[in-house]
């Protein structure tokens, strides 16, 4: 894609892009991505299934609207979803299906242009990169003696990105006025929450396909400034840490971040942004807790996991044991895939806790009260649950370690 786009480059800026955005093949590929992701209907109530049922005609209309500059995005429907680890809720925007297709088509054109400029130490929302690569870099830096950590938190980052400054950042690489105008329209989409509609003054629309790329573009200069100053950065979207070998170095890194954030009209969270010593105080990053040489699940991550297990293992559970074990195993596989790099004792302890909850269910069915006792371990040994198909986190970790050593 980038090789094709470079035909319209002069002076390091792309001058002809809009025809690539509304190219029929690009729109078709974008619609396939949106259909594959499913998702809810927007303010027009059109579902993904309804869009798919009349796909060719819908794409023809989009093509014509984009080609003639008559396309106008509709308002974003706001929904509220639970915030992990708390009783609070966070807002999520749901654009219409057609708007999601346009944003995806834009993303397919813009992403390769800006991807080439991104720092190697930025891991969020980038192809071939993810949380485990970011966590691996943190672990390597800690092993190399970078134990003073600037734990930074940008307050409401996606909601506070200045639109004017963001557009200026985009103009550094894109000169196509029609493409820039399309992005500006998407940034100015209204938000519909119940019967109330308004247009946010700052930020990128929450839930928008294009928002993660725009967020990375805005923070990209900070990545490079920290790298040029010799600081070891690890960033995943708006969540980042800077690892240093001394407190003085960490203070200098934090001062640089504070200055840049102030200049760029963002805000650091006053209580969540701090310098910590990894060996004594520890810090959280991407769901993990780094404490000295230990890697553990973050407190909120572990609580969320246990709460989900408790729901499935109530003593009044009326399902047969194979069914209960199958439901739990489905949850465990996904959780282990993410947290497989944790300290081995985490998995051993969780396995024991889970089996005891299952023994408590079986005790109740024998009309016995209370939690599992030592005699219950003999009545229902570990192998009993293994035979019923329970996924063992500890066994999975042993297999993972053994495969890593080969």
CSV table of C-alpha atoms in Angstrom, one decimal:
chain,number,residue,atom,x,y,z
A,1,UNK,CA,0.0,0.0,0.0
A,2,UNK,CA,2.7,2.5,1.0
A,3,UNK,CA,4.6,2.0,-2.4
A,4,UNK,CA,1.4,2.8,-4.2
A,5,UNK,CA,0.7,5.9,-2.1
A,6,UNK,CA,4.2,7.2,-2.5
A,7,UNK,CA,3.4,8.0,-6.2
A,8,UNK,CA,1.6,11.1,-4.8
A,9,UNK,CA,4.3,12.2,-2.4
A,10,UNK,CA,6.1,15.5,-2.8
A,11,UNK,CA,8.4,16.9,-0.1
A,12,UNK,CA,7.5,14.1,2.3
A,13,UNK,CA,3.8,14.9,2.2
A,14,UNK,CA,1.0,12.9,0.5
A,15,UNK,CA,-1.0,15.1,-1.9
A,16,UNK,CA,-3.5,12.6,-3.5
A,17,UNK,CA,-5.2,10.2,-1.1
A,18,UNK,CA,-9.0,10.6,-1.3
A,19,UNK,CA,-9.3,8.5,-4.4
A,20,UNK,CA,-7.5,5.7,-2.6
A,21,UNK,CA,-10.0,6.0,0.3
A,22,UNK,CA,-13.1,5.7,-1.8
A,23,UNK,CA,-11.6,3.1,-4.3
A,24,UNK,CA,-14.2,0.3,-4.6
A,25,UNK,CA,-11.8,-2.4,-3.6
A,26,UNK,CA,-10.8,-0.4,-0.5
A,27,UNK,CA,-14.4,0.2,0.5
A,28,UNK,CA,-15.2,-3.5,0.0
A,29,UNK,CA,-12.2,-4.6,2.2
A,30,UNK,CA,-13.2,-2.0,4.8
A,31,UNK,CA,-16.8,-3.3,4.9
A,32,UNK,CA,-15.5,-6.9,5.3
A,33,UNK,CA,-13.6,-5.8,8.4
A,34,UNK,CA,-16.6,-4.0,9.9
A,35,UNK,CA,-18.9,-7.0,9.1
A,36,UNK,CA,-16.3,-9.4,10.7
A,37,UNK,CA,-16.2,-7.3,13.9
A,38,UNK,CA,-20.0,-7.2,14.1
A,39,UNK,CA,-20.8,-4.5,16.7
A,40,UNK,CA,-24.0,-2.7,17.5
A,41,UNK,CA,-26.2,-0.5,15.4
A,42,UNK,CA,-25.7,3.3,15.4
A,43,UNK,CA,-28.2,6.1,15.6
A,44,UNK,CA,-29.8,5.0,12.2
A,45,UNK,CA,-30.5,1.6,13.8
A,46,UNK,CA,-29.0,-0.2,10.8
A,47,UNK,CA,-27.4,-3.4,11.9
A,48,UNK,CA,-24.4,-5.1,10.4
A,49,UNK,CA,-26.6,-7.9,9.1
A,50,UNK,CA,-28.9,-5.3,7.3
A,51,UNK,CA,-25.9,-3.6,5.8
A,52,UNK,CA,-24.6,-6.9,4.6
A,53,UNK,CA,-27.9,-7.9,3.1
A,54,UNK,CA,-27.7,-4.9,0.7
A,55,UNK,CA,-23.9,-4.6,0.7
A,56,UNK,CA,-23.3,-3.8,-3.0
A,57,UNK,CA,-25.9,-0.9,-3.1
A,58,UNK,CA,-24.7,0.4,0.3
A,59,UNK,CA,-21.1,0.5,-1.0
A,60,UNK,CA,-22.1,2.1,-4.3
A,61,UNK,CA,-23.9,4.9,-2.3
A,62,UNK,CA,-20.8,5.4,-0.1
A,63,UNK,CA,-18.5,5.5,-3.1
A,64,UNK,CA,-20.6,8.2,-4.8
A,65,UNK,CA,-21.0,10.2,-1.6
A,66,UNK,CA,-17.2,10.2,-1.0
A,67,UNK,CA,-16.4,10.9,-4.7
A,68,UNK,CA,-18.7,13.9,-4.9
A,69,UNK,CA,-17.9,15.3,-1.4
A,70,UNK,CA,-21.6,14.8,-0.3
A,71,UNK,CA,-20.8,12.3,2.4
A,72,UNK,CA,-21.7,13.5,5.9
A,73,UNK,CA,-21.2,11.3,9.0
A,74,UNK,CA,-24.1,10.9,11.5
A,75,UNK,CA,-23.9,11.4,15.2
A,76,UNK,CA,-22.3,8.8,17.4
A,77,UNK,CA,-24.6,6.9,19.7
A,78,UNK,CA,-23.3,6.9,23.3
A,79,UNK,CA,-23.6,3.8,25.5
A,80,UNK,CA,-22.2,3.2,28.9
A,81,UNK,CA,-20.3,0.1,29.8
A,82,UNK,CA,-18.9,-1.2,33.2
A,83,UNK,CA,-15.4,0.0,34.1
A,84,UNK,CA,-13.3,-3.0,35.0
A,85,UNK,CA,-12.4,-3.2,38.6
A,86,UNK,CA,-14.9,-0.6,39.8
A,87,UNK,CA,-18.6,0.2,40.0
A,88,UNK,CA,-18.2,3.1,37.6
A,89,UNK,CA,-19.1,3.2,34.0
A,90,UNK,CA,-17.2,4.6,31.0
A,91,UNK,CA,-18.7,6.0,27.8
A,92,UNK,CA,-18.3,4.3,24.5
A,93,UNK,CA,-19.3,5.8,21.1
A,94,UNK,CA,-21.1,3.6,18.5
A,95,UNK,CA,-20.9,5.1,15.0
A,96,UNK,CA,-23.3,3.9,12.3
A,97,UNK,CA,-22.2,0.9,10.2
A,98,UNK,CA,-21.6,3.1,7.2
A,99,UNK,CA,-19.5,5.5,9.2
A,100,UNK,CA,-17.4,2.6,10.5
A,101,UNK,CA,-16.8,1.5,6.9
A,102,UNK,CA,-15.6,5.0,5.9
A,103,UNK,CA,-13.3,5.2,9.0
A,104,UNK,CA,-11.9,1.8,8.2
A,105,UNK,CA,-11.3,2.8,4.6
A,106,UNK,CA,-9.5,5.9,5.9
A,107,UNK,CA,-7.5,3.9,8.4
A,108,UNK,CA,-6.3,1.5,5.6
A,109,UNK,CA,-4.9,4.5,3.7
A,110,UNK,CA,-3.5,6.6,6.6
A,111,UNK,CA,-2.0,3.8,8.7
A,112,UNK,CA,0.9,2.8,6.5
A,113,UNK,CA,1.9,6.5,6.1
A,114,UNK,CA,2.2,7.2,9.8
A,115,UNK,CA,3.3,3.7,10.8
A,116,UNK,CA,6.6,4.3,9.1
A,117,UNK,CA,7.2,7.3,11.5
A,118,UNK,CA,6.3,5.6,14.8
A,119,UNK,CA,8.8,4.7,17.5
A,120,UNK,CA,9.8,1.1,18.0
A,121,UNK,CA,8.9,1.5,21.7
A,122,UNK,CA,5.2,2.2,21.0
A,123,UNK,CA,3.2,-1.1,21.0
A,124,UNK,CA,-0.5,-0.2,21.2
A,125,UNK,CA,-2.8,-0.6,18.2
A,126,UNK,CA,0.0,-1.5,15.8
A,127,UNK,CA,0.2,-4.5,13.4
A,128,UNK,CA,2.5,-7.2,14.7
A,129,UNK,CA,2.8,-5.6,18.1
A,130,UNK,CA,0.9,-6.0,21.4
A,131,UNK,CA,0.9,-6.2,25.1
A,132,UNK,CA,3.3,-9.1,25.5
A,133,UNK,CA,6.1,-7.3,23.5
A,134,UNK,CA,5.6,-4.2,25.7
A,135,UNK,CA,5.7,-6.3,28.8
A,136,UNK,CA,8.8,-8.2,27.6
A,137,UNK,CA,10.7,-4.9,27.1
A,138,UNK,CA,9.8,-3.8,30.6
A,139,UNK,CA,11.0,-7.1,32.0
A,140,UNK,CA,14.3,-6.8,30.1
A,141,UNK,CA,14.9,-3.3,31.2
A,142,UNK,CA,14.3,-4.2,34.8
A,143,UNK,CA,16.8,-7.1,34.5
A,144,UNK,CA,19.3,-4.6,33.1
A,145,UNK,CA,19.0,-2.4,36.2
A,146,UNK,CA,16.4,0.2,35.1
A,147,UNK,CA,14.6,0.0,38.4
A,148,UNK,CA,13.4,3.6,38.8
A,149,UNK,CA,10.1,3.9,37.0
A,150,UNK,CA,8.2,7.0,35.9
A,151,UNK,CA,4.6,5.6,36.0
A,152,UNK,CA,2.7,8.2,33.9
A,153,UNK,CA,-1.0,8.5,33.6
A,154,UNK,CA,-2.6,10.9,31.0
A,155,UNK,CA,-5.9,12.1,32.4
A,156,UNK,CA,-8.8,11.3,30.0
A,157,UNK,CA,-6.4,11.3,27.1
A,158,UNK,CA,-8.7,10.3,24.3
A,159,UNK,CA,-11.3,12.9,25.4
A,160,UNK,CA,-8.8,15.8,25.7
A,161,UNK,CA,-6.7,15.6,22.5
A,162,UNK,CA,-6.8,19.2,21.0
A,163,UNK,CA,-8.5,18.8,17.6
A,164,UNK,CA,-6.6,21.8,16.1
A,165,UNK,CA,-3.2,20.5,17.2
A,166,UNK,CA,-4.1,17.0,16.0
A,167,UNK,CA,-5.0,18.3,12.6
A,168,UNK,CA,-1.7,20.1,12.4
A,169,UNK,CA,0.1,16.9,13.2
A,170,UNK,CA,-1.8,15.2,10.3
A,171,UNK,CA,-0.9,18.0,7.9
A,172,UNK,CA,2.8,17.3,8.5
A,173,UNK,CA,2.3,14.2,6.3
A,174,UNK,CA,-0.9,14.8,4.5
A,175,UNK,CA,-1.7,17.6,2.1
A,176,UNK,CA,-4.8,16.2,0.5
A,177,UNK,CA,-7.4,18.8,1.5
A,178,UNK,CA,-10.3,16.4,0.8
A,179,UNK,CA,-8.9,13.7,3.0
A,180,UNK,CA,-8.1,16.2,5.8
A,181,UNK,CA,-11.6,17.6,5.5
A,182,UNK,CA,-13.1,14.1,5.9
A,183,UNK,CA,-11.1,13.5,9.1
A,184,UNK,CA,-12.2,16.9,10.4
A,185,UNK,CA,-15.9,15.9,9.8
A,186,UNK,CA,-15.3,12.7,11.7
A,187,UNK,CA,-13.7,14.6,14.6
A,188,UNK,CA,-16.7,17.0,14.7
A,189,UNK,CA,-19.3,14.2,14.8
A,190,UNK,CA,-22.1,14.9,17.3
A,191,UNK,CA,-22.7,12.6,20.3
A,192,UNK,CA,-26.3,11.3,21.0
A,193,UNK,CA,-26.9,10.2,24.6
A,194,UNK,CA,-30.6,9.4,25.0
A,195,UNK,CA,-32.3,12.6,23.7
A,196,UNK,CA,-29.3,14.9,24.3
A,197,UNK,CA,-27.0,15.7,21.4
A,198,UNK,CA,-23.8,17.8,21.5
A,199,UNK,CA,-20.4,18.1,19.8
A,200,UNK,CA,-17.3,17.6,22.1
A,201,UNK,CA,-14.8,20.5,21.8
A,202,UNK,CA,-11.8,18.2,22.3
A,203,UNK,CA,-10.9,14.6,21.8
A,204,UNK,CA,-11.4,11.8,19.3
A,205,UNK,CA,-14.7,9.9,19.3
A,206,UNK,CA,-14.6,7.0,21.8
A,207,UNK,CA,-15.2,3.7,20.0
A,208,UNK,CA,-14.3,5.2,16.6
A,209,UNK,CA,-12.2,2.9,14.3
A,210,UNK,CA,-9.8,5.8,13.5
A,211,UNK,CA,-9.3,7.0,17.1
A,212,UNK,CA,-6.4,4.7,18.1
A,213,UNK,CA,-4.3,5.7,15.1
A,214,UNK,CA,-5.0,9.4,15.8
A,215,UNK,CA,-4.1,8.9,19.4
A,216,UNK,CA,-0.7,7.3,18.4
A,217,UNK,CA,-0.1,10.1,15.9
A,218,UNK,CA,-0.5,12.8,18.6
A,219,UNK,CA,1.8,11.1,21.1
A,220,UNK,CA,4.5,10.2,18.5
A,221,UNK,CA,6.6,13.3,19.0
A,222,UNK,CA,6.8,12.6,22.8
A,223,UNK,CA,8.1,9.1,22.0
A,224,UNK,CA,10.9,10.4,19.8
A,225,UNK,CA,11.8,13.3,22.2
A,226,UNK,CA,12.2,10.8,25.1
A,227,UNK,CA,14.2,8.5,22.9
A,228,UNK,CA,16.5,11.3,21.7
A,229,UNK,CA,17.1,12.3,25.3
A,230,UNK,CA,18.2,8.7,26.1
A,231,UNK,CA,15.2,7.6,28.2
A,232,UNK,CA,13.9,4.1,28.0
A,233,UNK,CA,10.2,4.4,27.1
A,234,UNK,CA,7.5,1.6,26.8
A,235,UNK,CA,4.2,2.9,25.6
A,236,UNK,CA,0.9,1.2,24.9
A,237,UNK,CA,-1.6,3.8,23.6
A,238,UNK,CA,-2.0,6.3,26.4
A,239,UNK,CA,-0.5,4.0,29.1
A,240,UNK,CA,3.3,4.3,29.3
A,241,UNK,CA,6.3,3.9,31.7
A,242,UNK,CA,9.8,5.3,31.5
A,243,UNK,CA,12.5,3.1,33.1
A,244,UNK,CA,15.7,4.6,34.5
A,245,UNK,CA,18.8,3.6,36.4
A,246,UNK,CA,18.6,6.4,39.0
A,247,UNK,CA,16.1,8.5,40.7
A,248,UNK,CA,17.8,11.7,39.3
A,249,UNK,CA,17.4,10.3,35.7
A,250,UNK,CA,13.7,9.5,36.4
A,251,UNK,CA,13.1,13.0,37.7
A,252,UNK,CA,14.6,14.5,34.5
A,253,UNK,CA,12.4,12.2,32.4
A,254,UNK,CA,9.3,13.2,34.3
A,255,UNK,CA,10.2,16.9,33.9
A,256,UNK,CA,10.5,16.4,30.2
A,257,UNK,CA,7.1,14.7,30.0
A,258,UNK,CA,5.5,17.4,32.2
A,259,UNK,CA,6.8,20.1,29.9
A,260,UNK,CA,5.7,18.4,26.7
A,261,UNK,CA,2.3,17.5,28.1
A,262,UNK,CA,1.7,21.1,29.1
A,263,UNK,CA,2.8,22.4,25.7
A,264,UNK,CA,0.5,20.0,24.0
A,265,UNK,CA,-2.6,20.9,26.1
A,266,UNK,CA,-2.9,17.6,27.8
A,267,UNK,CA,-3.0,16.8,31.6
A,268,UNK,CA,-1.1,14.3,33.7
A,269,UNK,CA,-3.1,12.7,36.5
A,270,UNK,CA,-1.8,14.5,39.7
A,271,UNK,CA,-1.9,11.4,42.0
A,272,UNK,CA,-1.5,8.5,39.5
A,273,UNK,CA,1.7,9.9,37.9
A,274,UNK,CA,4.7,9.2,40.1
A,275,UNK,CA,8.3,7.9,40.3
A,276,UNK,CA,8.6,4.4,42.0
A,277,UNK,CA,11.4,2.0,42.8
A,278,UNK,CA,10.4,-1.3,41.3
A,279,UNK,CA,12.1,-3.4,43.9
A,280,UNK,CA,10.3,-1.9,46.9
A,281,UNK,CA,7.2,-0.1,45.7
A,282,UNK,CA,6.4,-1.9,42.5
A,283,UNK,CA,4.2,-0.6,39.7
A,284,UNK,CA,1.3,-1.8,37.5
A,285,UNK,CA,1.4,-1.9,33.7
A,286,UNK,CA,-1.0,-3.5,31.2
A,287,UNK,CA,-2.7,-5.6,33.8
A,288,UNK,CA,0.5,-6.9,35.4
A,289,UNK,CA,2.0,-6.0,38.8
A,290,UNK,CA,5.8,-5.7,38.7
A,291,UNK,CA,7.2,-6.2,42.2
A,292,UNK,CA,11.0,-6.7,42.4
A,293,UNK,CA,11.7,-9.9,40.3
A,294,UNK,CA,8.0,-11.0,40.5
A,295,UNK,CA,5.4,-10.6,37.9
A,296,UNK,CA,1.9,-10.9,39.2
A,297,UNK,CA,-1.6,-10.1,38.0
A,298,UNK,CA,-2.6,-6.6,38.9
A,299,UNK,CA,-4.9,-6.5,41.9
A,300,UNK,CA,-7.9,-5.4,39.8
A,301,UNK,CA,-7.2,-8.0,37.2
A,302,UNK,CA,-7.1,-10.8,39.8
A,303,UNK,CA,-10.3,-9.5,41.4
A,304,UNK,CA,-12.1,-9.5,38.1
A,305,UNK,CA,-11.0,-13.0,37.4
A,306,UNK,CA,-12.0,-14.3,40.8
A,307,UNK,CA,-15.4,-12.5,40.7
A,308,UNK,CA,-16.1,-14.3,37.4
A,309,UNK,CA,-15.2,-17.7,38.9
A,310,UNK,CA,-17.4,-17.0,42.0
A,311,UNK,CA,-20.4,-16.4,39.7
A,312,UNK,CA,-19.8,-19.8,38.0
A,313,UNK,CA,-19.1,-21.7,41.3
A,314,UNK,CA,-21.9,-20.8,43.7
A,315,UNK,CA,-22.7,-23.6,46.1
A,316,UNK,CA,-26.3,-23.6,44.9
A,317,UNK,CA,-25.1,-24.3,41.4
A,318,UNK,CA,-27.5,-26.8,39.8
A,319,UNK,CA,-25.3,-27.9,36.9
A,320,UNK,CA,-23.4,-31.1,36.6
A,321,UNK,CA,-19.7,-31.0,37.3
A,322,UNK,CA,-18.6,-31.6,33.7
A,323,UNK,CA,-20.6,-28.6,32.6
A,324,UNK,CA,-19.3,-26.4,35.4
A,325,UNK,CA,-15.7,-27.4,34.5
A,326,UNK,CA,-16.3,-26.7,30.8
A,327,UNK,CA,-17.5,-23.2,31.6
A,328,UNK,CA,-14.6,-22.5,33.9
A,329,UNK,CA,-12.1,-23.9,31.4
A,330,UNK,CA,-13.3,-21.6,28.7
A,331,UNK,CA,-12.6,-18.6,30.9
A,332,UNK,CA,-9.2,-20.0,32.2
A,333,UNK,CA,-7.7,-20.5,28.7
A,334,UNK,CA,-8.2,-16.9,27.7
A,335,UNK,CA,-6.9,-15.6,31.1
A,336,UNK,CA,-3.9,-17.8,31.0
A,337,UNK,CA,-3.0,-16.7,27.5
A,338,UNK,CA,-2.6,-13.2,28.7
A,339,UNK,CA,-1.1,-13.8,32.1
A,340,UNK,CA,1.1,-16.8,31.3
A,341,UNK,CA,4.3,-14.8,32.2
A,342,UNK,CA,3.3,-14.5,35.8
A,343,UNK,CA,5.1,-16.0,38.8
A,344,UNK,CA,4.4,-19.8,38.9
A,345,UNK,CA,2.9,-19.7,42.4
A,346,UNK,CA,0.0,-17.6,41.1
A,347,UNK,CA,-1.3,-20.5,39.0
A,348,UNK,CA,-0.7,-23.1,41.8
A,349,UNK,CA,-2.6,-21.0,44.3
A,350,UNK,CA,-5.5,-20.2,41.9
A,351,UNK,CA,-5.9,-23.9,41.0
A,352,UNK,CA,-6.1,-24.8,44.7
A,353,UNK,CA,-8.7,-22.0,45.4
A,354,UNK,CA,-10.8,-23.1,42.4
A,355,UNK,CA,-10.9,-26.8,43.3
A,356,UNK,CA,-11.9,-25.9,46.8
A,357,UNK,CA,-14.8,-23.9,45.5
A,358,UNK,CA,-15.9,-26.9,43.4
A,359,UNK,CA,-15.5,-29.2,46.4
A,360,UNK,CA,-17.8,-26.9,48.4
A,361,UNK,CA,-20.5,-27.4,45.7
A,362,UNK,CA,-20.1,-31.1,46.0
A,363,UNK,CA,-20.3,-30.9,49.8
A,364,UNK,CA,-23.6,-29.1,49.6
A,365,UNK,CA,-25.0,-31.8,47.4
A,366,UNK,CA,-24.2,-34.2,50.2
A,367,UNK,CA,-26.1,-31.9,52.5
A,368,UNK,CA,-22.9,-30.8,54.3
A,369,UNK,CA,-22.4,-27.2,55.2
A,370,UNK,CA,-19.4,-24.9,54.9
A,371,UNK,CA,-16.2,-24.9,52.9
A,372,UNK,CA,-14.2,-27.9,51.7
A,373,UNK,CA,-12.3,-29.7,54.5
A,374,UNK,CA,-9.2,-32.0,54.3
A,375,UNK,CA,-11.4,-35.1,54.1
A,376,UNK,CA,-13.0,-33.6,50.9
A,377,UNK,CA,-9.6,-33.5,49.3
A,378,UNK,CA,-9.4,-37.2,49.7
A,379,UNK,CA,-13.0,-37.7,48.6
A,380,UNK,CA,-12.5,-35.6,45.5
A,381,UNK,CA,-8.8,-35.5,44.7
A,382,UNK,CA,-7.3,-33.2,42.1
A,383,UNK,CA,-7.5,-36.0,39.5
A,384,UNK,CA,-11.3,-36.1,39.9
A,385,UNK,CA,-11.6,-32.6,38.4
A,386,UNK,CA,-9.0,-33.4,35.8
A,387,UNK,CA,-11.2,-36.3,34.6
A,388,UNK,CA,-14.2,-33.9,34.5
A,389,UNK,CA,-12.2,-31.6,32.1
A,390,UNK,CA,-11.1,-28.8,34.4
A,391,UNK,CA,-8.4,-26.7,32.8
A,392,UNK,CA,-5.4,-26.5,35.2
A,393,UNK,CA,-3.6,-23.2,35.2
A,394,UNK,CA,-0.6,-24.7,36.9
A,395,UNK,CA,-0.3,-27.5,34.3
A,396,UNK,CA,-0.7,-25.0,31.5
A,397,UNK,CA,2.1,-22.9,33.0
A,398,UNK,CA,4.4,-25.9,33.3
A,399,UNK,CA,3.8,-26.7,29.6
A,400,UNK,CA,4.4,-23.1,28.6
A,401,UNK,CA,7.8,-23.0,30.5
A,402,UNK,CA,8.9,-26.3,29.0
A,403,UNK,CA,8.1,-25.1,25.5
A,404,UNK,CA,10.0,-21.9,26.1
A,405,UNK,CA,13.1,-23.8,27.1
A,406,UNK,CA,13.2,-25.9,23.9
